[in-house]
Coordinates of C-alpha atoms and ligand atoms in Angstrom, one line a residue:
X1 CA 65.5 -151.9 40.1
X2 CA 66.2 -155.6 40.9
X3 CA 64.6 -155.3 44.3
X4 CA 62.0 -152.9 45.8
X5 CA 64.3 -151.9 48.6
X6 CA 66.7 -150.2 46.1
X7 CA 65.7 -146.7 45.1
X8 CA 67.3 -143.4 43.9
X9 CA 66.9 -140.0 45.6
X10 CA 66.5 -136.8 43.6
X11 CA 70.1 -135.8 44.2
X12 CA 71.2 -139.0 42.4
X13 CA 72.1 -140.9 45.5
X14 CA 71.3 -144.6 45.8
X15 CA 69.1 -145.6 48.7
X16 CA 68.9 -149.0 50.2
X17 CA 66.0 -149.8 52.5
X18 CA 65.2 -146.1 52.3
X19 CA 68.6 -144.9 53.5
X20 CA 71.3 -142.9 51.5
X21 CA 74.2 -145.3 50.9
X22 CA 76.7 -142.5 50.6
X23 CA 75.9 -141.3 54.1
X24 CA 76.1 -144.9 55.5
X25 CA 79.5 -145.3 53.8
X26 CA 80.7 -142.0 55.2
X27 CA 79.6 -143.0 58.8
X28 CA 80.8 -146.6 58.8
X29 CA 83.5 -146.7 56.2
X30 CA 84.0 -149.2 53.4
X31 CA 83.9 -152.0 52.5
X32 CA 80.6 -152.3 54.3
X33 CA 77.9 -154.9 54.4
X34 CA 74.4 -153.5 54.8
X35 CA 71.4 -155.7 55.8
X36 CA 67.8 -154.7 55.5
X37 CA 66.2 -156.1 58.7
X38 CA 62.7 -155.3 57.6
X39 CA 63.1 -157.3 54.4
X40 CA 64.6 -160.3 56.3
X41 CA 61.6 -160.3 58.6
X42 CA 59.1 -159.8 55.8
X43 CA 60.6 -162.7 53.9
X44 CA 60.3 -164.9 57.0
X45 CA 56.6 -164.0 57.3
X46 CA 56.0 -164.5 53.6
X47 CA 57.3 -168.1 53.9
X48 CA 55.4 -168.8 57.2
X49 CA 52.1 -167.5 55.8
X50 CA 52.5 -169.4 52.6
X51 CA 53.3 -172.6 54.5
X52 CA 50.3 -172.2 56.9
X53 CA 48.0 -171.5 54.0
X54 CA 49.1 -174.3 51.7
X55 CA 50.4 -177.0 54.0
X56 CA 48.6 -176.3 57.4
X57 CA 49.8 -175.3 60.8
X58 CA 52.5 -177.9 61.4
X59 CA 54.5 -177.2 58.3
X60 CA 57.4 -174.8 58.7
X61 CA 60.2 -173.0 56.9
X62 CA 63.7 -173.4 58.4
X63 CA 66.2 -170.7 57.7
X64 CA 69.3 -172.2 56.2
X65 CA 71.7 -170.3 58.3
X66 CA 74.8 -171.0 56.3
X67 CA 73.6 -168.3 53.9
X68 CA 74.5 -165.7 56.5
X69 CA 75.4 -166.6 60.0
X70 CA 75.9 -164.1 62.9
X71 CA 74.4 -163.6 66.3
X72 CA 71.8 -161.0 65.3
X73 CA 70.4 -163.1 62.5
X74 CA 69.6 -165.9 64.9
X75 CA 67.9 -163.5 67.3
X76 CA 65.8 -162.3 64.4
X77 CA 65.0 -166.0 63.5
X78 CA 64.1 -166.6 67.1
X79 CA 61.8 -163.6 67.2
X80 CA 60.2 -164.6 63.9
X81 CA 59.6 -168.1 65.1
X82 CA 61.6 -169.6 62.4
X83 CA 63.3 -173.0 62.6
X84 CA 66.9 -173.1 61.5
X85 CA 69.3 -175.4 59.8
X86 CA 72.9 -175.5 60.8
X87 CA 75.9 -177.3 59.4
X88 CA 78.7 -177.0 62.0
X89 CA 79.4 -176.5 65.7
X90 CA 80.4 -173.0 64.8
X91 CA 76.9 -172.2 63.6
X92 CA 75.4 -173.9 66.6
X93 CA 77.7 -171.9 69.0
X94 CA 76.6 -168.7 67.3
X95 CA 72.9 -169.6 67.5
X96 CA 73.4 -170.5 71.2
X97 CA 75.0 -167.1 71.8
X98 CA 71.9 -165.5 70.4
X99 CA 69.7 -167.5 72.8
X100 CA 68.2 -169.6 70.0
X101 CA 66.6 -172.8 71.3
X102 CA 68.4 -175.7 69.5
X103 CA 65.3 -177.9 69.8
X104 CA 64.1 -176.1 66.6
X105 CA 67.4 -176.7 64.8
X106 CA 68.3 -179.3 62.1
X107 CA 71.9 -180.3 61.8
X108 CA 73.0 -180.9 58.2
X109 CA 76.3 -181.6 56.5
X110 CA 77.7 -184.6 54.7
X111 CA 80.4 -185.1 57.3
X112 CA 79.6 -184.3 60.9
X113 CA 82.6 -185.0 63.1
X114 CA 82.2 -187.0 66.3
X115 CA 82.9 -183.7 68.2
X116 CA 80.1 -182.0 66.2
X117 CA 77.7 -184.8 67.2
X118 CA 78.8 -184.7 70.8
X119 CA 78.6 -180.9 71.0
X120 CA 75.3 -180.5 69.4
X121 CA 73.7 -183.3 71.5
X122 CA 75.2 -181.7 74.6
X123 CA 73.2 -178.6 73.7
X124 CA 70.0 -180.3 72.8
X125 CA 70.0 -180.3 69.0
X126 CA 66.4 -181.1 67.8
X127 CA 67.2 -183.1 64.8
X128 CA 70.1 -184.5 62.8
X129 CA 69.7 -184.8 59.0
X130 CA 72.0 -187.8 58.6
X131 CA 73.8 -188.1 55.3
X132 CA 75.1 -191.7 55.4
X133 CA 75.3 -194.9 57.4
X134 CA 78.5 -194.0 59.1
X135 CA 76.8 -191.0 60.6
X136 CA 73.9 -193.0 61.8
X137 CA 76.4 -195.3 63.6
X138 CA 78.1 -192.3 65.2
X139 CA 74.8 -190.7 66.3
X140 CA 73.6 -194.1 67.6
X141 CA 76.8 -194.5 69.7
X142 CA 76.6 -191.0 71.2
X143 CA 72.8 -191.3 71.9
X144 CA 73.5 -194.7 73.6
X145 CA 76.2 -193.2 75.7
X146 CA 73.8 -190.4 76.8
X147 CA 70.9 -192.8 77.3
X148 CA 68.7 -190.8 74.9
X149 CA 66.8 -191.4 71.7
X150 CA 67.9 -188.9 69.1
X151 CA 65.5 -187.7 66.3
X152 CA 67.0 -188.1 62.9
X153 CA 66.0 -187.4 59.2
X154 CA 67.8 -189.0 56.4
X155 CA 69.1 -187.0 53.5
X156 CA 68.3 -188.7 50.2
X157 CA 69.1 -187.8 46.6
X158 CA 66.0 -187.9 44.4
X159 CA 68.2 -187.9 41.2
X160 CA 67.2 -184.5 39.9
X161 CA 69.4 -182.1 38.0
X162 CA 67.9 -178.6 38.6
X163 CA 69.7 -177.2 35.6
X164 CA 71.6 -174.8 37.8
X165 CA 75.3 -174.2 38.2
X166 CA 77.1 -177.5 38.5
X167 CA 78.9 -176.5 41.6
X168 CA 75.7 -175.8 43.5
X169 CA 73.5 -178.6 42.2
X170 CA 73.3 -181.3 44.8
X171 CA 70.3 -183.5 44.1
X172 CA 71.9 -185.7 41.5
X173 CA 72.7 -189.4 42.1
X174 CA 76.4 -188.8 41.9
X175 CA 76.3 -186.0 44.4
X176 CA 78.6 -186.0 47.5
X177 CA 75.4 -185.4 49.5
X178 CA 72.9 -188.0 50.7
X179 CA 71.9 -191.5 49.8
X180 CA 70.4 -192.1 46.3
X181 CA 66.9 -193.5 45.9
X182 CA 67.8 -194.9 42.5
X183 CA 70.7 -197.1 43.7
X184 CA 68.8 -198.7 46.6
X185 CA 71.1 -197.0 49.1
X186 CA 68.2 -194.8 50.4
X187 CA 66.2 -197.9 51.3
X188 CA 69.3 -199.6 52.9
X189 CA 70.0 -196.6 55.2
X190 CA 66.3 -196.4 56.1
X191 CA 66.2 -200.1 57.1
X192 CA 69.5 -199.7 59.0
X193 CA 68.3 -196.6 60.8
X194 CA 65.0 -198.3 61.8
X195 CA 67.0 -201.0 63.6
X196 CA 68.9 -198.6 65.8
X197 CA 67.7 -198.5 69.4
X198 CA 68.8 -194.9 70.2
X199 CA 67.9 -193.3 66.9
X200 CA 64.3 -192.3 66.1
X201 CA 63.7 -191.9 62.4
X202 CA 61.2 -189.1 61.8
X203 CA 61.4 -188.5 58.1
X204 CA 63.4 -187.7 55.0
X205 CA 65.1 -184.7 53.5
X206 CA 66.4 -183.7 50.1
X207 CA 67.9 -180.6 48.7
X208 CA 68.1 -180.4 44.9
X209 CA 70.1 -177.2 44.3
X210 CA 70.4 -173.5 44.8
X211 CA 69.3 -170.4 42.9
X212 CA 66.6 -172.5 41.3
X213 CA 64.0 -170.9 39.1
X214 CA 63.2 -173.8 36.9
X215 CA 59.4 -174.4 36.8
X216 CA 58.8 -177.7 38.6
X217 CA 62.0 -178.8 40.3
X218 CA 60.4 -178.9 43.8
X219 CA 57.3 -180.6 42.5
X220 CA 59.4 -183.3 40.8
X221 CA 61.5 -183.8 43.9
X222 CA 58.4 -183.9 46.1
X223 CA 56.7 -186.6 44.0
X224 CA 59.9 -188.8 44.0
X225 CA 60.3 -188.4 47.8
X226 CA 56.6 -189.2 48.5
X227 CA 56.8 -192.3 46.3
X228 CA 59.7 -193.3 48.5
X229 CA 57.8 -192.5 51.6
X230 CA 54.9 -194.7 50.4
X231 CA 57.3 -197.5 49.5
X232 CA 59.0 -197.4 53.0
X233 CA 55.5 -197.5 54.6
X234 CA 54.6 -200.6 52.6
X235 CA 57.9 -202.4 52.9
X236 CA 59.1 -201.4 56.4
X237 CA 56.0 -200.2 58.1
X238 CA 57.6 -196.8 58.5
X239 CA 55.5 -193.7 57.9
X240 CA 57.6 -190.5 57.7
X241 CA 56.3 -187.8 59.9
X242 CA 58.4 -185.1 58.3
X243 CA 59.4 -184.4 54.7
X244 CA 61.9 -181.7 54.2
X245 CA 62.3 -180.4 50.6
X246 CA 65.4 -178.3 51.3
X247 CA 66.2 -174.8 50.1
X248 CA 67.0 -173.3 46.8
X249 CA 64.5 -170.7 45.6
X250 CA 66.4 -168.1 43.5
X251 CA 66.7 -164.4 44.0
X252 CA 67.2 -161.6 41.5
X253 CA 70.8 -160.7 41.0
X254 CA 70.4 -159.0 37.6
X255 CA 67.5 -157.5 35.7
X256 CA 67.2 -160.6 33.5
X257 CA 66.6 -162.9 36.5
X258 CA 62.9 -163.7 36.8
X259 CA 60.7 -162.7 39.8
X260 CA 59.7 -165.5 42.0
X261 CA 56.5 -165.3 44.1
X262 CA 57.0 -167.5 47.2
X263 CA 53.2 -167.9 47.8
X264 CA 52.6 -169.0 44.3
X265 CA 55.6 -171.3 44.2
X266 CA 54.7 -172.9 47.6
X267 CA 51.1 -173.3 46.4
X268 CA 52.3 -175.2 43.3
X269 CA 54.5 -177.5 45.4
X270 CA 51.6 -178.0 47.9
X271 CA 49.2 -179.0 45.0
X272 CA 51.7 -181.6 43.7
X273 CA 52.2 -183.0 47.3
X274 CA 48.5 -183.2 48.0
X275 CA 47.7 -184.9 44.7
X276 CA 50.6 -187.3 45.1
X277 CA 49.6 -188.2 48.7
X278 CA 46.0 -188.8 47.5
X279 CA 47.2 -191.0 44.6
X280 CA 49.5 -193.0 47.0
X281 CA 46.9 -193.1 49.7
X282 CA 49.2 -191.8 52.4
X283 CA 48.8 -189.0 54.9
X284 CA 50.6 -185.8 54.0
X285 CA 53.8 -185.6 56.2
X286 CA 54.7 -182.3 58.0
X287 CA 56.3 -180.4 55.1
X288 CA 59.5 -178.3 55.7
X289 CA 61.6 -176.3 53.4
X290 CA 64.9 -174.5 54.1
X291 CA 65.2 -171.2 52.3
X292 CA 68.5 -169.4 52.8
X293 CA 69.3 -167.2 49.9
X294 CA 65.7 -166.2 49.4
X295 CA 65.4 -165.0 53.0
X296 CA 68.6 -162.9 53.2
X297 CA 70.0 -162.5 49.6
X298 CA 68.1 -159.3 48.5
X299 CA 68.3 -158.0 52.1
X300 CA 72.1 -157.4 51.6
X301 CA 74.1 -154.8 49.8
X302 CA 77.9 -154.2 49.9
X303 CA 79.4 -150.8 49.6
X304 CA 82.9 -150.1 48.4
X305 CA 85.0 -147.1 47.7
X306 CA 86.4 -146.8 44.2
X307 CA 90.1 -146.5 43.8
X308 CA 92.1 -147.0 40.6
X309 CA 90.3 -146.7 37.3
X310 CA 92.5 -148.3 34.6
X311 CA 91.7 -147.8 30.9
X312 CA 93.5 -150.0 28.4
X313 CA 92.5 -148.5 25.0
X314 CA 91.2 -151.0 22.6
X315 CA 91.0 -153.7 25.3
X316 CA 89.1 -153.1 28.5
X317 CA 88.6 -151.0 31.5
X318 CA 89.0 -151.8 35.2
X319 CA 87.4 -150.2 38.2
X320 CA 89.1 -151.3 41.4
X321 CA 87.3 -151.2 44.8
X322 CA 88.6 -151.5 48.3
X323 CA 87.4 -155.0 48.9
X324 CA 86.8 -157.9 46.6
X325 CA 87.3 -161.7 46.7
X326 CA 87.8 -161.8 50.5
X327 CA 84.3 -160.3 51.2
X328 CA 82.6 -161.7 48.1
X329 CA 84.2 -164.9 46.6
X330 CA 81.1 -165.8 44.5
X331 CA 82.3 -164.6 41.1
X332 CA 85.6 -166.4 41.6
X333 CA 83.8 -169.5 42.7
X334 CA 81.2 -169.8 40.0
X335 CA 81.0 -166.6 38.0
X336 CA 78.0 -165.4 39.9
X337 CA 76.0 -162.5 38.5
X338 CA 75.8 -159.1 40.3
X339 CA 74.4 -155.7 39.7
X340 CA 76.9 -152.9 40.4
X341 CA 75.8 -149.3 40.8
X342 CA 77.8 -146.1 41.5
X343 CA 75.9 -145.0 44.5
X344 CA 76.6 -141.2 44.3
X345 CA 76.1 -141.0 40.5
X346 CA 72.8 -142.6 39.8
X347 CA 71.6 -139.6 37.7
X348 CA 74.5 -139.9 35.2
X349 CA 74.1 -142.2 32.2
X350 CA 75.9 -145.6 32.7
X351 CA 77.8 -145.6 29.4
X352 CA 81.3 -146.8 30.5
X353 CA 81.9 -150.6 30.2
X354 CA 84.3 -152.0 32.8
X355 CA 85.1 -154.9 35.0
X356 CA 84.6 -154.2 38.7
X357 CA 87.6 -155.8 40.5
X358 CA 88.9 -156.2 44.0
X359 CA 92.2 -155.2 45.5
X360 CA 93.8 -158.6 46.0
X361 CA 96.8 -160.1 44.3
X362 CA 94.8 -162.6 42.3
X363 CA 93.6 -162.2 38.8
X364 CA 90.4 -164.0 39.7
X365 CA 89.6 -161.3 42.2
X366 CA 86.6 -160.0 40.2
X367 CA 83.3 -158.8 41.5
X368 CA 81.7 -158.6 38.1
X369 CA 82.5 -158.3 34.4
X370 CA 80.8 -156.3 31.7
X371 CA 79.4 -153.7 34.1
X372 CA 78.2 -150.3 32.8
X373 CA 78.9 -147.3 35.0
X374 CA 79.0 -143.5 34.5
X375 CA 82.1 -142.4 32.5
X376 CA 83.1 -140.0 35.3
X377 CA 83.6 -143.0 37.7
X378 CA 86.7 -142.3 39.8
X379 CA 88.5 -142.4 43.0
X380 CA 86.3 -141.8 46.0
X381 CA 83.0 -142.8 44.4
X382 CA 80.8 -145.4 46.2
X383 CA 80.3 -148.7 44.4
X384 CA 77.3 -150.6 45.5
X385 CA 77.0 -154.3 44.8
X386 CA 73.4 -155.5 45.2
X387 CA 72.0 -158.8 46.5
X388 CA 75.0 -159.7 48.7
X389 CA 73.0 -160.8 51.7
X390 CA 73.6 -164.5 51.1
X391 CA 76.9 -166.4 50.9
X392 CA 79.1 -163.2 51.1
X393 CA 79.8 -162.6 54.8
X394 CA 79.4 -166.3 55.5
X395 CA 82.0 -167.1 52.9
X396 CA 84.3 -164.2 53.7
X397 CA 88.0 -164.7 54.4
X398 CA 91.0 -162.6 55.4
X399 CA 92.9 -163.2 52.2
X400 CA 95.7 -160.6 51.8
X401 CA 95.1 -159.9 55.5
X402 CA 92.1 -157.7 54.7
X403 CA 89.9 -157.3 57.8
X404 CA 86.3 -158.5 57.3
X405 CA 83.8 -155.6 56.8
X406 CA 81.2 -154.9 59.5
X407 CA 77.5 -155.7 59.1
X408 CA 75.2 -152.7 59.6
X409 CA 71.5 -153.5 59.9
X410 CA 69.0 -151.0 58.5
X411 CA 65.5 -150.7 59.9
X412 CA 62.4 -148.6 59.6
X413 CA 63.7 -146.4 56.8
X414 CA 65.9 -144.4 59.2
X415 CA 67.5 -146.5 61.9
X416 CA 70.8 -148.3 61.5
X417 CA 73.1 -150.2 63.9
X418 CA 76.2 -152.4 63.9
X419 CA 75.4 -156.1 64.2
X420 CA 79.0 -157.3 63.5
X421 CA 81.8 -154.9 64.1
X422 CA 84.6 -154.3 61.6
X423 CA 87.6 -156.5 62.2
X424 CA 90.6 -154.5 63.3
X425 CA 94.2 -155.0 62.3
X426 CA 94.8 -156.4 65.8
X427 CA 92.0 -159.0 65.2
X428 CA 94.0 -160.2 62.2
X429 CA 96.8 -161.3 64.6
X430 CA 94.6 -162.5 67.5
X431 CA 95.6 -166.1 67.0
X432 CA 99.2 -165.6 65.9
X433 CA 101.7 -166.7 68.5
Ligands
PLP501 C1 72.5 -174.6 51.1 C2 71.3 -175.3 51.6 C3 70.1 -174.7 51.8 C4 69.8 -173.3 51.4 O1 69.9 -173.1 50.0 P1 69.5 -171.7 49.5 O2 69.8 -171.8 48.0 O3 70.3 -170.7 50.2 O4 68.0 -171.5 49.7 C5 69.1 -175.5 52.3 N1 69.3 -176.8 52.7 C6 70.5 -177.4 52.5 C7 70.6 -178.8 52.9 C8 71.5 -176.7 52.0 O5 72.7 -177.3 51.8

């Protein structure tokens, strides 16, 4: 299986985090998001241990909460001692509702509104990761108004193409994010920021992409960023305290995706960082990374009920489920891979090729193409889509006025509880006047 938390019982039922998915579907209804709380916590600990081991006590992983944002996840991050990154007042509000201390939060985004800046400072945001000069000006103005000095990192683009999907590669010079080192804009914004009386520059940030498996993307980014750190020290007398290398480690969506060992990977990045700091004769800054997908991706599974099975002889077959694009837009967005399994028929051979499609009035409403399922697949079967813990609920919509599914958390092999309730039909009209 693509992840250890997916197993099959003797009766041919799929189990997720040790629990029978057909029973969960019967109890909570479908579509249904499941989240394996134990795996989320284990992933947080894996990152924290690797960071302590390879970078020392001050280094820390921050959970990129856009991957999946709801109250319970911030409570878990608080309990696990994780920093977080947030990208909107909405994520900040949710974190505050969970009692998360915003002092440990980093506010990203390429376009923070004045209201975002005001709201987050009002609630004690720890750090801004400023994308551009305009933002520094807006932060300076708000900090001056409040009579405080606001900590800020600058987002830079190291000019790396991580050979991933175009739509989620963000470290290239022509990206909408950050200031490019290559064009001199990174130095300009650094010099500008250092002149602001109410902004305290604490370091630099970059994020080169997502679902990255390529060998040395983070090492290359780290070297470029450290060379910039050394250059700023020499030219402007500014030594960065923090260096944040962003998120992006990949997870396994399909059998052909490689395994990625976080401890090994972090160890390799740490070696490149230590070697480079020694070569440049600078102290190693506090190292941060921002895993999102690799914390929650494999901790999620979506369950659907199969409806129509349409066979077009000589062409193709369609298996329709009771959700689709509104709860998982990732195939429509960038043809993302997924593994689909018929949860109540795991002991039948998967010999029937089909496209698993949603129920929306949109041809692009596809979960996955070229899926093999048992030939007997039919109405009432449970379709499980694996690795949906990242960028599914957080990207969900109400297209076709479909209520968003609930999130049920699984724990300890037997416990389960609702963390986000299912939207009702009344919820759909709550803002309609
Ligand atoms: C999206 C994003 C992340 C998380 O990326 P993952 O691929 O989910 O690990 C981290 N940092 C920034 C700035 C991001 O935009």
